[in-house]
Short mmCIF file of C-alpha atoms and ligand atoms in Angstrom, two decimals:
data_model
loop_
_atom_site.label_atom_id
_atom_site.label_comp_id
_atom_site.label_asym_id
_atom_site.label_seq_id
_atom_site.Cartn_x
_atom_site.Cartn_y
_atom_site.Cartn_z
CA UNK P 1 -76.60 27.16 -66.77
CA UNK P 2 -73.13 27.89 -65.32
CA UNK P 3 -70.93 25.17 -65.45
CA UNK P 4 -69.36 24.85 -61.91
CA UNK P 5 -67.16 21.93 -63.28
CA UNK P 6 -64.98 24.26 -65.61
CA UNK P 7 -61.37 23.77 -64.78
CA UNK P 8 -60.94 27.47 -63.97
CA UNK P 9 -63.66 27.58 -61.36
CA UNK P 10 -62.33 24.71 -59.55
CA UNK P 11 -59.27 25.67 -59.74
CA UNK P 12 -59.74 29.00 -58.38
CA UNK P 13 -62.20 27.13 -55.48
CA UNK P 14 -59.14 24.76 -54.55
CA UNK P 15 -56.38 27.81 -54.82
CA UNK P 16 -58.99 29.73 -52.36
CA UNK P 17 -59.39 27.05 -49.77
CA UNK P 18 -55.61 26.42 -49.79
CA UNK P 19 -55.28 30.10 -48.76
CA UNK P 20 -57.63 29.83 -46.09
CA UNK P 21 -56.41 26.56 -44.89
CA UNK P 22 -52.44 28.87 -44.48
CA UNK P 23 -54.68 31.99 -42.95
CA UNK P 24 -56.04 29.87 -40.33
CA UNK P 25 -53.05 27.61 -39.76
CA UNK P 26 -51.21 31.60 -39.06
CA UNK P 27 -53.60 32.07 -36.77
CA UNK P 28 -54.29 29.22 -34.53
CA UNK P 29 -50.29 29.96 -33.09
CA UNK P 30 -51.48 30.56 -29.71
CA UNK P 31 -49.38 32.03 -27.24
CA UNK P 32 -47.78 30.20 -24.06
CA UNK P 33 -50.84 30.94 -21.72
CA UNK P 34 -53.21 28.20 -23.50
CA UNK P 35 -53.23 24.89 -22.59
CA UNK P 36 -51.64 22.12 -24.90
CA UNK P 37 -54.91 20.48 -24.40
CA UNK P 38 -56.85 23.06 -25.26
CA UNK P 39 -54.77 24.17 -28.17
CA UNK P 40 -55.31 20.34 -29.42
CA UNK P 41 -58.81 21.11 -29.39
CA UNK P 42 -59.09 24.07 -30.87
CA UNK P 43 -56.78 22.81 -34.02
CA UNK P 44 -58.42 19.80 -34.74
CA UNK P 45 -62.01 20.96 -35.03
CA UNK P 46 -60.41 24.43 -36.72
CA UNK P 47 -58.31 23.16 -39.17
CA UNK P 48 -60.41 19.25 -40.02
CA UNK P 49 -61.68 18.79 -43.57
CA UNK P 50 -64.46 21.29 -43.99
CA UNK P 51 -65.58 22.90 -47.42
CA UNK P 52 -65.35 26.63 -46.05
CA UNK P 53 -67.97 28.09 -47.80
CA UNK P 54 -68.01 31.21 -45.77
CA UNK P 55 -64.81 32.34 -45.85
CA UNK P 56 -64.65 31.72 -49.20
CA UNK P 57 -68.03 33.92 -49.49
CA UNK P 58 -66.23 36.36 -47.91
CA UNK P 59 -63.20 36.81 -50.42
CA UNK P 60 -65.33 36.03 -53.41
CA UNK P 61 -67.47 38.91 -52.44
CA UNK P 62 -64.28 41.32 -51.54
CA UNK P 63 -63.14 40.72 -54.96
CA UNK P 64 -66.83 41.02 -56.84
CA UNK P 65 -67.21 44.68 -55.23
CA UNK P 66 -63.06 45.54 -56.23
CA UNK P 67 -61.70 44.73 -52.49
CA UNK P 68 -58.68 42.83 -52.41
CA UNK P 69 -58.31 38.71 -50.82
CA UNK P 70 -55.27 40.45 -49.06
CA UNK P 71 -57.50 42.98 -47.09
CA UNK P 72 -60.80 39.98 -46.50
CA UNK P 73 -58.75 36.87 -45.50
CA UNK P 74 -58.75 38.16 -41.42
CA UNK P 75 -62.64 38.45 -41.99
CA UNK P 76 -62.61 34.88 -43.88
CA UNK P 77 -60.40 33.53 -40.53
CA UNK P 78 -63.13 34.99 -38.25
CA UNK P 79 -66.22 33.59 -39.54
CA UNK P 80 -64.36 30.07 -40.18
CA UNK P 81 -63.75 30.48 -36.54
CA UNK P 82 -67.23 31.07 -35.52
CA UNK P 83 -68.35 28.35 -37.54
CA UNK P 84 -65.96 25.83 -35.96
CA UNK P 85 -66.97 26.74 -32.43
CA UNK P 86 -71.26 26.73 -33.47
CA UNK P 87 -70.15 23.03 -35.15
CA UNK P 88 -68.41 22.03 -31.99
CA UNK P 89 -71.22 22.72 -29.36
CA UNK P 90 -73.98 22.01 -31.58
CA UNK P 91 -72.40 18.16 -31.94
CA UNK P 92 -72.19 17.88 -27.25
CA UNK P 93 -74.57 15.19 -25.80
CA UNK P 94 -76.75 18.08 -24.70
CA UNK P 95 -77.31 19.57 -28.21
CA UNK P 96 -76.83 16.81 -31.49
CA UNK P 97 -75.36 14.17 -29.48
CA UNK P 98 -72.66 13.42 -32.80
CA UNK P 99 -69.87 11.72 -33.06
CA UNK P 100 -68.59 11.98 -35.94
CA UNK P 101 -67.61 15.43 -37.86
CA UNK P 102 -66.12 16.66 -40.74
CA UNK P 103 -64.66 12.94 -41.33
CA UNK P 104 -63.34 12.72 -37.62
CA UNK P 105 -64.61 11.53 -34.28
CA UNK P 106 -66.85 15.13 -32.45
CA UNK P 107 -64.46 17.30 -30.76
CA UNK P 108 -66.15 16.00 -27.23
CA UNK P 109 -66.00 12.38 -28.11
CA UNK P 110 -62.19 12.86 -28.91
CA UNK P 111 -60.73 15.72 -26.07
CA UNK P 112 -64.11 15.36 -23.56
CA UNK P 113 -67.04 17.49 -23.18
CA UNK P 114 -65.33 20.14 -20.84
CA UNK P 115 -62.70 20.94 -23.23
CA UNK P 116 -64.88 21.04 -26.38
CA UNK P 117 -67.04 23.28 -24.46
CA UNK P 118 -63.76 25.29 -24.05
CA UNK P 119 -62.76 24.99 -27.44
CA UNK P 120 -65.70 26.09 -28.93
CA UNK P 121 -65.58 29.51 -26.01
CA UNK P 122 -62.38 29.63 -27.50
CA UNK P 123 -63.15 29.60 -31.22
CA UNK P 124 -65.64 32.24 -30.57
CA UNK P 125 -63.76 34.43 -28.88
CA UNK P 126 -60.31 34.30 -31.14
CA UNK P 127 -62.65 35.32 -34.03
CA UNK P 128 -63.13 38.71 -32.33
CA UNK P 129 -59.80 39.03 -31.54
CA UNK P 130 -58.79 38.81 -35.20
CA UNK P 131 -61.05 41.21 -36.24
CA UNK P 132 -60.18 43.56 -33.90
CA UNK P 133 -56.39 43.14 -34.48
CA UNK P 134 -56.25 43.22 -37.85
CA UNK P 135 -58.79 44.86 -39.85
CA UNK P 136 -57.98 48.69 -39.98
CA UNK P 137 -59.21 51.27 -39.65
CA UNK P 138 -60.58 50.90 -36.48
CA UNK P 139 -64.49 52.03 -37.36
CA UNK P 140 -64.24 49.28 -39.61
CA UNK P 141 -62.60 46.61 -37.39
CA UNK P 142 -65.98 48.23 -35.27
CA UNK P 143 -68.41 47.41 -38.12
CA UNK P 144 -67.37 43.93 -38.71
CA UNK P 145 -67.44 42.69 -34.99
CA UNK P 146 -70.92 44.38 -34.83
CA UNK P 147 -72.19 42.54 -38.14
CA UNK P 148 -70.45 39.10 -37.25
CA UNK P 149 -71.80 39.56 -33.45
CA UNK P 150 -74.95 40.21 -34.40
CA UNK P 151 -74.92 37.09 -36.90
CA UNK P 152 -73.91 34.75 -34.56
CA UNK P 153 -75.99 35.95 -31.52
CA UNK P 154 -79.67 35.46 -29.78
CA UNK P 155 -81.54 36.73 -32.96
CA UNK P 156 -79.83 34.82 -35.51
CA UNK P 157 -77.51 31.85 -35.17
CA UNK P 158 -77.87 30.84 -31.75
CA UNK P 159 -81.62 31.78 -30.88
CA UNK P 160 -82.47 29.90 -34.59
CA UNK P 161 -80.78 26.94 -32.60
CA UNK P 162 -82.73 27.34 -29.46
CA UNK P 163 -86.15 27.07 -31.11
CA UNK P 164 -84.53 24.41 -33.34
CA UNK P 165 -83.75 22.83 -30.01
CA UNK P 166 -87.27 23.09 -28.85
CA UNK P 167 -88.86 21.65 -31.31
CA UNK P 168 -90.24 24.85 -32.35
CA UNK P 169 -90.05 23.85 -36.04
CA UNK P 170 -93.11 21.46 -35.41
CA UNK P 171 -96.04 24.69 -35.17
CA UNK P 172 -97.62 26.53 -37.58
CA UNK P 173 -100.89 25.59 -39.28
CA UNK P 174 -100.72 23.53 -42.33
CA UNK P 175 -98.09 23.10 -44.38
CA UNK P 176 -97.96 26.71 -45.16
CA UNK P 177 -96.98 27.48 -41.71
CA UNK P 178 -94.56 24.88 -41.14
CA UNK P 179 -92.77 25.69 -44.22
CA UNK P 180 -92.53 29.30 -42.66
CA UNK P 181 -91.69 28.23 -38.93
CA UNK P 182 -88.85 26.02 -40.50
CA UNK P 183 -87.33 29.21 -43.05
CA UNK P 184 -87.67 31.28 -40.35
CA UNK P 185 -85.14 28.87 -38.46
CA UNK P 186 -83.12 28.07 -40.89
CA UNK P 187 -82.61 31.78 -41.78
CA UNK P 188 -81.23 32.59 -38.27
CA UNK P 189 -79.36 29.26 -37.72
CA UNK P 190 -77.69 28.96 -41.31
CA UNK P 191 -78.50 31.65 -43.66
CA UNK P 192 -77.38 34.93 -40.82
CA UNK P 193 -73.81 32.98 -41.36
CA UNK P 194 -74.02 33.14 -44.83
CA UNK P 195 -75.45 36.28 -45.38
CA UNK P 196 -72.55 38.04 -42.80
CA UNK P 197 -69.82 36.30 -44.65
CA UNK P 198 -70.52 38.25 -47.86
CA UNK P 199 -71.14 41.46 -45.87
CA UNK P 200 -67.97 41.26 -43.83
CA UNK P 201 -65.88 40.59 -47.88
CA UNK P 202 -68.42 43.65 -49.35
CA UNK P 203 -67.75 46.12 -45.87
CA UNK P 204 -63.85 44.90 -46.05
CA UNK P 205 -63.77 46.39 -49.61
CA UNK P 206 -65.74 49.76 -49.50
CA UNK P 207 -68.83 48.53 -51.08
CA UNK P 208 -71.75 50.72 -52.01
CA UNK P 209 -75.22 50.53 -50.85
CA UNK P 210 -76.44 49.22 -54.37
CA UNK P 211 -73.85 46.25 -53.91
CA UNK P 212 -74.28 45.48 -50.70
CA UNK P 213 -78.18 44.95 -51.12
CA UNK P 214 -77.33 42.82 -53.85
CA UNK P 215 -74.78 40.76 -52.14
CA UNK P 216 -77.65 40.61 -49.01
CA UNK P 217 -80.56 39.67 -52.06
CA UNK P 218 -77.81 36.69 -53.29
CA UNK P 219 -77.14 35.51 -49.29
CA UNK P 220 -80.88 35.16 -48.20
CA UNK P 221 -81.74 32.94 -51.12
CA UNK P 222 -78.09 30.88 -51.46
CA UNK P 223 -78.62 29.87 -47.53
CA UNK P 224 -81.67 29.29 -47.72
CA UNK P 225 -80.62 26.63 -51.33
CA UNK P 226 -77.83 25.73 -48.74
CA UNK P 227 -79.96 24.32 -46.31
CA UNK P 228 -82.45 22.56 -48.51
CA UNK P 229 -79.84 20.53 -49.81
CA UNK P 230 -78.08 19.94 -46.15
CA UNK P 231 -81.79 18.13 -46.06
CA UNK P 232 -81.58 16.33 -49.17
CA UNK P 233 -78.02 14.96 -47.86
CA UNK P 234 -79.31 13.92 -44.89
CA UNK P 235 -81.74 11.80 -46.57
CA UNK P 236 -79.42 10.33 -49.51
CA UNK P 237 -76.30 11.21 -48.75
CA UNK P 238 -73.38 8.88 -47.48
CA UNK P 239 -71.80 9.07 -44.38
CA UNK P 240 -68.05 8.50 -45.81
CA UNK P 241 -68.46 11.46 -48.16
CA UNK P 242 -70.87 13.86 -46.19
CA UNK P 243 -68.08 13.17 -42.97
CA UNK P 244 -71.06 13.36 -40.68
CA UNK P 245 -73.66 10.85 -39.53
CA UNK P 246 -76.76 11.16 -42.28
CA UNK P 247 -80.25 10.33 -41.95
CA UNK P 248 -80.61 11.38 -38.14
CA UNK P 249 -83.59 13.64 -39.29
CA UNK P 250 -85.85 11.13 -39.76
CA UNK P 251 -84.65 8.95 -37.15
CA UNK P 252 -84.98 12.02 -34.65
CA UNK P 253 -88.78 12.79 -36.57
CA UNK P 254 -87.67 16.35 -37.19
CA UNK P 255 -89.57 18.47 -39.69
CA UNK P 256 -86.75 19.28 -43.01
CA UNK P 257 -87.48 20.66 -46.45
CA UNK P 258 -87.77 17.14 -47.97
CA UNK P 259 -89.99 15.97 -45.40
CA UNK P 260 -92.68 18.57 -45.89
CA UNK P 261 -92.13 19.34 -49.88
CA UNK P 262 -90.44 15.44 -50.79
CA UNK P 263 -87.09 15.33 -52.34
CA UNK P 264 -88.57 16.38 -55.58
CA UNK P 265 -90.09 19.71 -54.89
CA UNK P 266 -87.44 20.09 -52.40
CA UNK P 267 -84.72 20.07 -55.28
CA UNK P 268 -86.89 21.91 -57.57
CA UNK P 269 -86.78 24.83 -55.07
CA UNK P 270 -82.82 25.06 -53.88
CA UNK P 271 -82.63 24.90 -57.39
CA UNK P 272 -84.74 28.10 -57.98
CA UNK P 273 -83.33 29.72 -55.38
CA UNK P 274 -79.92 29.42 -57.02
CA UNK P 275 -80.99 30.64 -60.13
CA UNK P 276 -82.34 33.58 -57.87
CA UNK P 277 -79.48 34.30 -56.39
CA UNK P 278 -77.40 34.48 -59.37
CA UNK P 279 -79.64 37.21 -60.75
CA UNK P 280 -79.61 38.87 -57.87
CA UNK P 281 -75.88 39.74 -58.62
CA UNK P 282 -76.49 41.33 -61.56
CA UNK P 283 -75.56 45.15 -60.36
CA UNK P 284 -71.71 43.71 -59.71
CA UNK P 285 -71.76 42.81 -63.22
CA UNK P 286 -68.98 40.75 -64.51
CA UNK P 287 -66.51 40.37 -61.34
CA UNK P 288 -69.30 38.14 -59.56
CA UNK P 289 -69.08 35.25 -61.77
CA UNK P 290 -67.89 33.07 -59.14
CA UNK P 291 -70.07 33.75 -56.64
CA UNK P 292 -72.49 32.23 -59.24
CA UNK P 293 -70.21 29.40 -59.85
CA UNK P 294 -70.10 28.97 -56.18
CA UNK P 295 -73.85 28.62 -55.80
CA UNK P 296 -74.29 26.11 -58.80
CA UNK P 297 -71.76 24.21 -56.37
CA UNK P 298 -74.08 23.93 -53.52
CA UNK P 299 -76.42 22.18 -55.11
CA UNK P 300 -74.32 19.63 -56.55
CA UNK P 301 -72.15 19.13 -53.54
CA UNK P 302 -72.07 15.49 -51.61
CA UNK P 303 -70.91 17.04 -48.27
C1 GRG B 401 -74.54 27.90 -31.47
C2 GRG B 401 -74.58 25.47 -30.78
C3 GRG B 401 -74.78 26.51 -31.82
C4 GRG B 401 -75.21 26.12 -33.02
C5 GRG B 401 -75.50 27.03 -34.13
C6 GRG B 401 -74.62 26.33 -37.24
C7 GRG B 401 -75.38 25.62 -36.19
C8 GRG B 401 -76.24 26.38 -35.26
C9 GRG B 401 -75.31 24.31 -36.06
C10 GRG B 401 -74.50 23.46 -36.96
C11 GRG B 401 -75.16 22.16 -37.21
C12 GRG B 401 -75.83 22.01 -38.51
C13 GRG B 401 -75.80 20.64 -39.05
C14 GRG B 401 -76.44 23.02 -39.13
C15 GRG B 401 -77.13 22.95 -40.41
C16 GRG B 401 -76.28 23.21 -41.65
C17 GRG B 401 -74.89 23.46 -41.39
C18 GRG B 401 -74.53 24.76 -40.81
C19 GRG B 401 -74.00 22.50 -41.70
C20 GRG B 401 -72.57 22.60 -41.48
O1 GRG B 401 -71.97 23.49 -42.35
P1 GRG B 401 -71.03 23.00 -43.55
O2 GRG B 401 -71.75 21.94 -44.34
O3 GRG B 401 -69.84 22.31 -42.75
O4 GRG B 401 -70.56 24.18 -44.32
P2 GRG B 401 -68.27 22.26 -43.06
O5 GRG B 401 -67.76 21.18 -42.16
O6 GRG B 401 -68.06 21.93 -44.51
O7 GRG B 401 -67.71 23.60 -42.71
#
């Protein structure tokens, strides 16, 4: 087993997330037209305590198919940014009703719901603009809007919400069924994310066919691990650590991994689906060791 604990992948993780923590601090220096409200907004549910996974997907797959973290860190900026808007709406009274994120009060319990609606429009929007700006050449500035749009639109990320939302997760004969109605959520509302990230760091370096399918193979199977254990946390996590409000499944009745496997079987298989995803990275050889290290991490993490 890879040992995620080993000084050098840690230190390389906390190195990363410094770098991304400076890339998105550059680029939250909005000009005179925004609002200081707004602007307010924007940075504190941008640049709050989150673990950045994805953008660090996204560099650690640049440099496992011989890209540079130079080149991916506007792509790492852009998905953070999605990520940060999909957080803020999906905590409003109409969607999660939270009120507490990342360690902090919701964006809407803080600045109001009009201006985290506006936040999160904003959020969404800057990531495009960074994209567009500043990955060259143009065709691929192109390709990486139209991957990360269609990541974050009605077929994956948001309409995964929407039959979230309605409760959609609840049909499907048998446990079979439901196990399939909730994947095939989860895949659009977390996994598309996760899966994009490490396209955007693999289309950002040149990648091949050969490692782009293997980076894709390693993304279904890690969000899918991710997820699972956003479950588990949910049912013994603690709030202080996880910064978020935890076991609001159950109290909402809504059908989760643990709830239809138990927290057993439910480990058993994020665990499997690491071990999957590791081997899926075998054609990238050597330079995607921590991408594996990364994985391992998602199943241990407490937030
Ligand atoms: C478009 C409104 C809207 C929502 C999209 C992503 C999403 C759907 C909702 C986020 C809420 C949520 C709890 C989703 C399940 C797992 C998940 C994405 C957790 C949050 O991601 P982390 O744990 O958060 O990576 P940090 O704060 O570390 O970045």
């Amino acid at each position: 087993m890879i040992n995620t604990q080993s000084p050098s992948f840690s230190q390389c993780a906390g190195e990363l997330r410094e770098q991304i923590d400076a890339a998105l601090q550059a680029r939250s220096q909005l000009a005179r037209g925004c609002p200081a409200e707004l602007r307010e907004a924007i940075l504190y549910s941008l640049l709050a305590r989150g673990k950045r996974l994805r953008p660090m997907l996204v560099l650690l797959a640049a440099e496992a198919c011989g890209g540079s973290i130079r080149a991916a860190t506007p792509a790492a900026c852009a998905v953070e940014m999605v990520h940060a808007y999909s957080l803020v709406h999906d905590d409003l009274p109409a969607i999660d009703d939270d009120d507490l994120r990342r360690g902090q009060p919701t964006c809407h319990k803080t600045f109001g719901e009009a201006t985290a609606i506006l936040a999160g429009d904003a959020l969404l929007t800057m990531a495009f603009e960074v994209l567009a700006k500043e990955i060259e050449p143009p065709e691929l500035a192109a390709a990486c809007c139209a991957a990360l749009a269609e990541a974050a639109g009605p077929c994956n990320m948001v309409g995964g919400q929407a039959d979230d939302v309605a409760g959609q997760n609840f049909v499907g004969p048998g446990t079979d069924g439901r196990i399939g109605a909730l994947e095939s959520i989860h895949r659009r509302k977390t996994g598309a994310m996760i899966e994009v990230s490490l396209k955007l760091g693999a289309l950002v370096a040149g990648a091949g066919a050969e490692q782009l399918t293997a980076l894709a193979r390693y993304g279904r199977r890690l969000g899918l691990a991710f997820q699972i254990t956003d479950d588990l946390l949910d049912v013994h996590g603690d709030e202080q650590s996880a910064g978020k409000r935890v076991g609001k499944d159950a109290r909402q009745g809504r059908l989760t991994f643990p709830g239809l496997l138990g927290l057993e079987e439910s480990s058993a298989r994020a665990e499997q689906l690491v071990t999957e995803a590791c081997e899926a990275l075998a054609p990238l050889g050597g330079r995607a060791e921590d991408l594996k290290s990364l994985a391992r991490q998602v199943l241990e993490r407490n937030r």
